[in-house]
Coordinates of C-alpha atoms and ligand atoms in Angstrom, one line a residue:
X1 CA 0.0 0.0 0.0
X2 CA 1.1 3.4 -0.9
X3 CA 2.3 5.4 2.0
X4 CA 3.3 8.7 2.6
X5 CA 6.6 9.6 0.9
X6 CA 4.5 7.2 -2.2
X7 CA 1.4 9.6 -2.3
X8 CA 3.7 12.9 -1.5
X9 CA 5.4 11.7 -4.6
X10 CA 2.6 11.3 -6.8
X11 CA 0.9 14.9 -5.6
X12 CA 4.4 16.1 -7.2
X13 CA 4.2 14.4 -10.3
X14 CA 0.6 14.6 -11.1
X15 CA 0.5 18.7 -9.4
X16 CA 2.2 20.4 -12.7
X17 CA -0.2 18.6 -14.9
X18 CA -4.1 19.2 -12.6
X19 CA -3.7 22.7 -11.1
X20 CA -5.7 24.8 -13.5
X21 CA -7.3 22.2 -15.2
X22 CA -11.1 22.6 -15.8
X23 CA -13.1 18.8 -15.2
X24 CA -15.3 18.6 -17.9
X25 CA -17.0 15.3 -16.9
X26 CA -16.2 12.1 -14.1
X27 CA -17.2 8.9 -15.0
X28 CA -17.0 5.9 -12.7
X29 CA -17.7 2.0 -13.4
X30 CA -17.6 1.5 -9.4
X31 CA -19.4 3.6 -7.8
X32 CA -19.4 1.7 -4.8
X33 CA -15.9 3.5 -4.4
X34 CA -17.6 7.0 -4.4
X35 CA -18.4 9.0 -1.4
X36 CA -21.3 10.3 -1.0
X37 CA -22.8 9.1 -3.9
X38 CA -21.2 9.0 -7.6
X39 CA -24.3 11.5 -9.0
X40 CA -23.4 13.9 -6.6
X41 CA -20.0 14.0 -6.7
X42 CA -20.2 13.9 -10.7
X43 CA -22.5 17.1 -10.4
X44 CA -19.9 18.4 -7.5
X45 CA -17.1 18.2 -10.2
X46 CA -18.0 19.1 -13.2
X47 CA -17.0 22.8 -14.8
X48 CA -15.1 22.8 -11.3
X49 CA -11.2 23.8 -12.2
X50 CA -8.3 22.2 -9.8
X51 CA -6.8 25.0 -7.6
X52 CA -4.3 22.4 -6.0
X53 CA -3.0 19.4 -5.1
X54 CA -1.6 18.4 -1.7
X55 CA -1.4 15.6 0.6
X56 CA -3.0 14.6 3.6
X57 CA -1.3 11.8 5.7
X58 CA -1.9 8.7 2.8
X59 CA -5.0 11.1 1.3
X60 CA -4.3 12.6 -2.2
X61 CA -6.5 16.4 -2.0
X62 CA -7.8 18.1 -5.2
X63 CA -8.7 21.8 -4.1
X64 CA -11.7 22.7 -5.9
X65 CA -12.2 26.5 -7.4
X66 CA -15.6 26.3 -5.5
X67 CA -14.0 25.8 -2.0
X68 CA -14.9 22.2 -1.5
X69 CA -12.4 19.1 -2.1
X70 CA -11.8 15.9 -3.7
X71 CA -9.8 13.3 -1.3
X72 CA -8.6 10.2 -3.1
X73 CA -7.1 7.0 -1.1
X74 CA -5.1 4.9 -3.1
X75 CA -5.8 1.8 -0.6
X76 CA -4.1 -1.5 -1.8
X77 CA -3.9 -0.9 -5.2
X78 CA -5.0 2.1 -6.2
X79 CA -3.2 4.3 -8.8
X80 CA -3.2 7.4 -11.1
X81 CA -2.8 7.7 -14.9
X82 CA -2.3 10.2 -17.1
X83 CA -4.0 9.5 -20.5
X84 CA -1.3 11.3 -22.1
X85 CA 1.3 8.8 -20.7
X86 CA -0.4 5.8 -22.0
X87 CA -1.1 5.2 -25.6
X88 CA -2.5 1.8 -24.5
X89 CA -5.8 2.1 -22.4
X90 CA -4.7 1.0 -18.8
X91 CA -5.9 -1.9 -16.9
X92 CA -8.0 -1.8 -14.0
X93 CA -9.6 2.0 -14.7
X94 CA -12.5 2.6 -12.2
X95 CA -12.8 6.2 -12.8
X96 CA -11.9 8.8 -15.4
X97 CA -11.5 12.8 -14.7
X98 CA -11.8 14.2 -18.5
X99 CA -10.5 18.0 -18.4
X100 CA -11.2 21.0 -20.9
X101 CA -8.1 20.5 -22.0
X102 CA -9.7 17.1 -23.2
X103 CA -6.5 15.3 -21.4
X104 CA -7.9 12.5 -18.9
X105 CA -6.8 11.2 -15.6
X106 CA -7.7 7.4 -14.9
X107 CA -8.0 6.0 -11.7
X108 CA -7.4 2.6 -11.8
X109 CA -7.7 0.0 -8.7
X110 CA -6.8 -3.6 -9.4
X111 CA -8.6 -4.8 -5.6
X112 CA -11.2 -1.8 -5.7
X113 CA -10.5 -1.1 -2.5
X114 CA -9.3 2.7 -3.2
X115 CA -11.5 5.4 -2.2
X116 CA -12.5 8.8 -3.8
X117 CA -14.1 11.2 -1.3
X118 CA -15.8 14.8 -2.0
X119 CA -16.3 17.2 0.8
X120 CA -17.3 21.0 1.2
X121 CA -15.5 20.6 4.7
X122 CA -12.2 19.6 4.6
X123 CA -11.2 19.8 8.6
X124 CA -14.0 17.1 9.5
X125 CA -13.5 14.9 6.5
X126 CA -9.9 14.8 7.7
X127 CA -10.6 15.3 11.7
X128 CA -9.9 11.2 12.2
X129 CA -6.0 11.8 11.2
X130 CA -2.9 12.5 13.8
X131 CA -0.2 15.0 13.1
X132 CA 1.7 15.1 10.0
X133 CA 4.8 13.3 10.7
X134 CA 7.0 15.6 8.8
X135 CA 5.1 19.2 9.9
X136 CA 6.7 21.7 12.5
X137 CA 3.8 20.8 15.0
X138 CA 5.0 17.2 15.0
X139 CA 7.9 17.9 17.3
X140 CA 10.0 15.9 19.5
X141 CA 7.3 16.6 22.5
X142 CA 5.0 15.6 20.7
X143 CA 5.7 12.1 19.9
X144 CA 6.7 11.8 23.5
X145 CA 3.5 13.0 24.4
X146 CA 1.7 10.3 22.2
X147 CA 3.5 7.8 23.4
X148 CA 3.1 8.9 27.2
X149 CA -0.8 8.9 27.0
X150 CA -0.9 5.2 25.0
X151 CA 0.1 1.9 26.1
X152 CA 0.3 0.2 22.9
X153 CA 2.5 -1.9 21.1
X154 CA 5.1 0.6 19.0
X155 CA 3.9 -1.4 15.8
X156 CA 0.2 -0.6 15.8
X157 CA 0.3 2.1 17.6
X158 CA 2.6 3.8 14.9
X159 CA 0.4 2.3 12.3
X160 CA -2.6 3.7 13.5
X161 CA -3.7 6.9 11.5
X162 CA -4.9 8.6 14.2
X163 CA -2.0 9.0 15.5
X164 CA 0.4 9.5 13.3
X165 CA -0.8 10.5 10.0
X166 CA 0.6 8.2 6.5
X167 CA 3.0 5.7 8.0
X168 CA 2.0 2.3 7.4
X169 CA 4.2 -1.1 7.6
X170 CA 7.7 -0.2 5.2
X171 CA 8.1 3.1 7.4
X172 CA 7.4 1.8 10.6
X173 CA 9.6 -0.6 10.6
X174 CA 12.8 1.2 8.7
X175 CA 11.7 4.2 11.7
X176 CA 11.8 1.1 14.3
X177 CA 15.1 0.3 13.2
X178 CA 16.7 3.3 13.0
X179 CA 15.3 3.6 16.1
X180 CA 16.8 0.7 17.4
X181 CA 13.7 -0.3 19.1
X182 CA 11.4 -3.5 19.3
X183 CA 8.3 -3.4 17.6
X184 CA 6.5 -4.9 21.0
X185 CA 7.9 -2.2 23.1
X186 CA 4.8 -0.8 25.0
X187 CA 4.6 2.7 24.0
X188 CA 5.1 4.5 27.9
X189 CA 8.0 2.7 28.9
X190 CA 9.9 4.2 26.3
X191 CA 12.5 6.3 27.7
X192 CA 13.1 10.2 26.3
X193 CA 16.0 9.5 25.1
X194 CA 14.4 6.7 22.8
X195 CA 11.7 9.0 22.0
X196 CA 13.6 11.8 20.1
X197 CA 15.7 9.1 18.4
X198 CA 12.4 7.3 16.8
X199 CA 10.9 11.1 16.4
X200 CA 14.5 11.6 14.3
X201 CA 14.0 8.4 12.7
X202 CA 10.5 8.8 11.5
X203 CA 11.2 12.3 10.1
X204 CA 14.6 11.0 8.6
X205 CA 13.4 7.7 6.9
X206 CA 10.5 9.5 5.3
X207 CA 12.6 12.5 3.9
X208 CA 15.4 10.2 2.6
X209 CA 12.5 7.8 0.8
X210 CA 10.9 10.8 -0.5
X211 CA 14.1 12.0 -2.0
X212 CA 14.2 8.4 -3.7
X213 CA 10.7 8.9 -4.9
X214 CA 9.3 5.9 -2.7
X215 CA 9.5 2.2 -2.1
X216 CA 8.7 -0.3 -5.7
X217 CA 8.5 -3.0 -4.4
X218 CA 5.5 -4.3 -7.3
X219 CA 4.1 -3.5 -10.4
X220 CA 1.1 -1.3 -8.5
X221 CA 3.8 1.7 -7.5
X222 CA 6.7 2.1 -9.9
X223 CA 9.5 4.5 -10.3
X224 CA 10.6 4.8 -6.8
X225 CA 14.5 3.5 -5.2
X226 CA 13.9 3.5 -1.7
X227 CA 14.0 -0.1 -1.5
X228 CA 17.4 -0.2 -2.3
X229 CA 17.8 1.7 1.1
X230 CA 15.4 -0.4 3.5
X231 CA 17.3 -1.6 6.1
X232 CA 14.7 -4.3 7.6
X233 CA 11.9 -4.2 5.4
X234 CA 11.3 -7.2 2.9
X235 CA 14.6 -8.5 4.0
X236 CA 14.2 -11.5 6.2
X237 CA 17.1 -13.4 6.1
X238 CA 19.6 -11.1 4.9
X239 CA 22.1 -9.3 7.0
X240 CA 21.8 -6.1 9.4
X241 CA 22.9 -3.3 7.2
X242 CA 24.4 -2.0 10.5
X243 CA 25.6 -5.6 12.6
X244 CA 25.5 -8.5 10.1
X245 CA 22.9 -10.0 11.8
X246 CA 20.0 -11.8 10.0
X247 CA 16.7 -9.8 9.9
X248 CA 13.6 -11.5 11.4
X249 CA 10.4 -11.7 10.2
X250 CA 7.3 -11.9 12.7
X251 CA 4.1 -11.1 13.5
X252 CA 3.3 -8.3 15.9
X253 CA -1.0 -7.1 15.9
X254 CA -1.5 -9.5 12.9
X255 CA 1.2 -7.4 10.8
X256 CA 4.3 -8.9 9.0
X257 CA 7.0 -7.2 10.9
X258 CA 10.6 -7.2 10.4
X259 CA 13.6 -6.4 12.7
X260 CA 17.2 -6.8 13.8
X261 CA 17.2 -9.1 16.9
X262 CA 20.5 -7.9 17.9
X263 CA 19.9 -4.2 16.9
X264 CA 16.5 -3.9 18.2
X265 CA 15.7 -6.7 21.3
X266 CA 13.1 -7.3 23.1
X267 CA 12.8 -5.9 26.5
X268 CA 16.2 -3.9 26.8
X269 CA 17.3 -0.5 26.1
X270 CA 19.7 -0.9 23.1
X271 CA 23.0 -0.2 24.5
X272 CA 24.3 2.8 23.1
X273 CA 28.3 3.3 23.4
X274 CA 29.5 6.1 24.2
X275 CA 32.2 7.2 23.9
X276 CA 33.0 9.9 26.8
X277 CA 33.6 13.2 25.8
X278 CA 36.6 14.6 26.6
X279 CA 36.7 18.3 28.4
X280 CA 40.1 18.8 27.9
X281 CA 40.3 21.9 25.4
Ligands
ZN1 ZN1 21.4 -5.2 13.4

């Protein structure tokens, strides 16, 4: 599933080519994926022009000239195509934007799960989602405050959206990691000093996989390198990028987890060395 350094890359490829477009018509074949109904987002859209594109934890916004918005969650499989791009028609298309321009913009969905969302109220439609991980508000405090409040599991409690907005399993674990702590650790018994290294870690992991366009890890989100810089992820069996140590895989809150035993175990602190700093001038 796309997550966020995948969406934030596709607002910035697809933003160039829909701000200032004008929709001439929306068309779905499944309207089952259509919120609140396809008639009435079809009559919401139409002769509205795209004012701008942004991103909401894993939500893709369309800012609408008429002060309402169009959210789109890619889900498991959900992805954008530009008819220009693709002499061929594309698989899987479950809805088609066709602009003034007479350009189109499919959105396809191999498992139908994705979801496309209009709203004339853009704070309660997104009111369910946590901080943005990568936004000044999410600060170091912060996160220690989240975790304070919870006792949860790291693993689902990072997971959930309402939490933290547009992680999901790849950057949870790679954060974990860096982190150097277990998936299983319950959230309040993590010390302050742990806390601002998996706040640095979240914010680090995401900026480096956004500079390498995202994880491709299948055919449903192409173009991206970050998985030739996951550390844990997808990589059970091979060594510890940073101790040689096999990665695991496991299951923590029905979730395919993966970690370095020796980097991030179970119940202890990691033990950092330190080497003592010297006062001598
Ligand atoms: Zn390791």
């Amino acid at each position: 599933m796309p997550e966020l350094p995948e969406v934030e890359t596709i607002v910035r490829n697809f933003r160039p080519r829909l701000v200032g477009q004008r929709i001439a018509s929306f068309n779905t074949s499944w309207p089952k994926s259509i919120t609140p109904s396809f008639p009435r987002v079809r009559s919401a859209l139409t002769d509205r022009s795209i004012t701008a594109l942004t991103r909401r934890g894993k939500f893709i916004v369309l800012h609408l000239n008429d002060a309402s918005w169009l959210l789109v969650h890619l889900r498991m499989s959900g992805r954008f195509e530009w008819a220009a791009d693709a002499p061929r028609r594309p698989n899987h298309i479950r809805s088609t934007w066709r602009f003034t321009t007479g350009e189109k913009l499919y959105f396809c969905d191999a498992r139908k799960f994705g979801r496309i969302t209009h709203t004339h109220d853009l704070a309660i439609a997104t009111a369910d989602l946590g901080p943005e991980p990568l936004a000044r508000n999410f600060t170091p405090t912060a996160l220690r405050t989240i975790l304070k409040q919870r006792r949860r599991q790291l693993k689902p409690l990072l997971l959930d959206q309402s939490v933290i907005a547009g992680l999901g399993n790849i950057y949870t674990d790679e954060a974990l990691h860096r982190a150097g702590l277990h998936p299983a650790t319950t959230s309040d018994r993590v010390s302050a000093t742990q806390s601002e290294r998996l706040h640095e870690s979240i914010r680090s992991v995401l900026r480096l996989a956004i500079r390498n366009h995202g994880t491709s890890i299948d055919w449903i989100y192409p173009g991206g390198w970050m998985q030739k810089r996951l550390r844990v992820y997808g990589r059970t069996n091979e060594p510890c990028r940073t101790c040689g140590t096999p990665i695991k895989s496991l299951r923590i809150a029905q979730r395919g987890t993966h970690i370095c035993p020796k980097c991030q175990p179970k119940n202890g602190h990691k033990r950092t060395r330190r080497r003592k700093r010297s006062t001598k001038g």
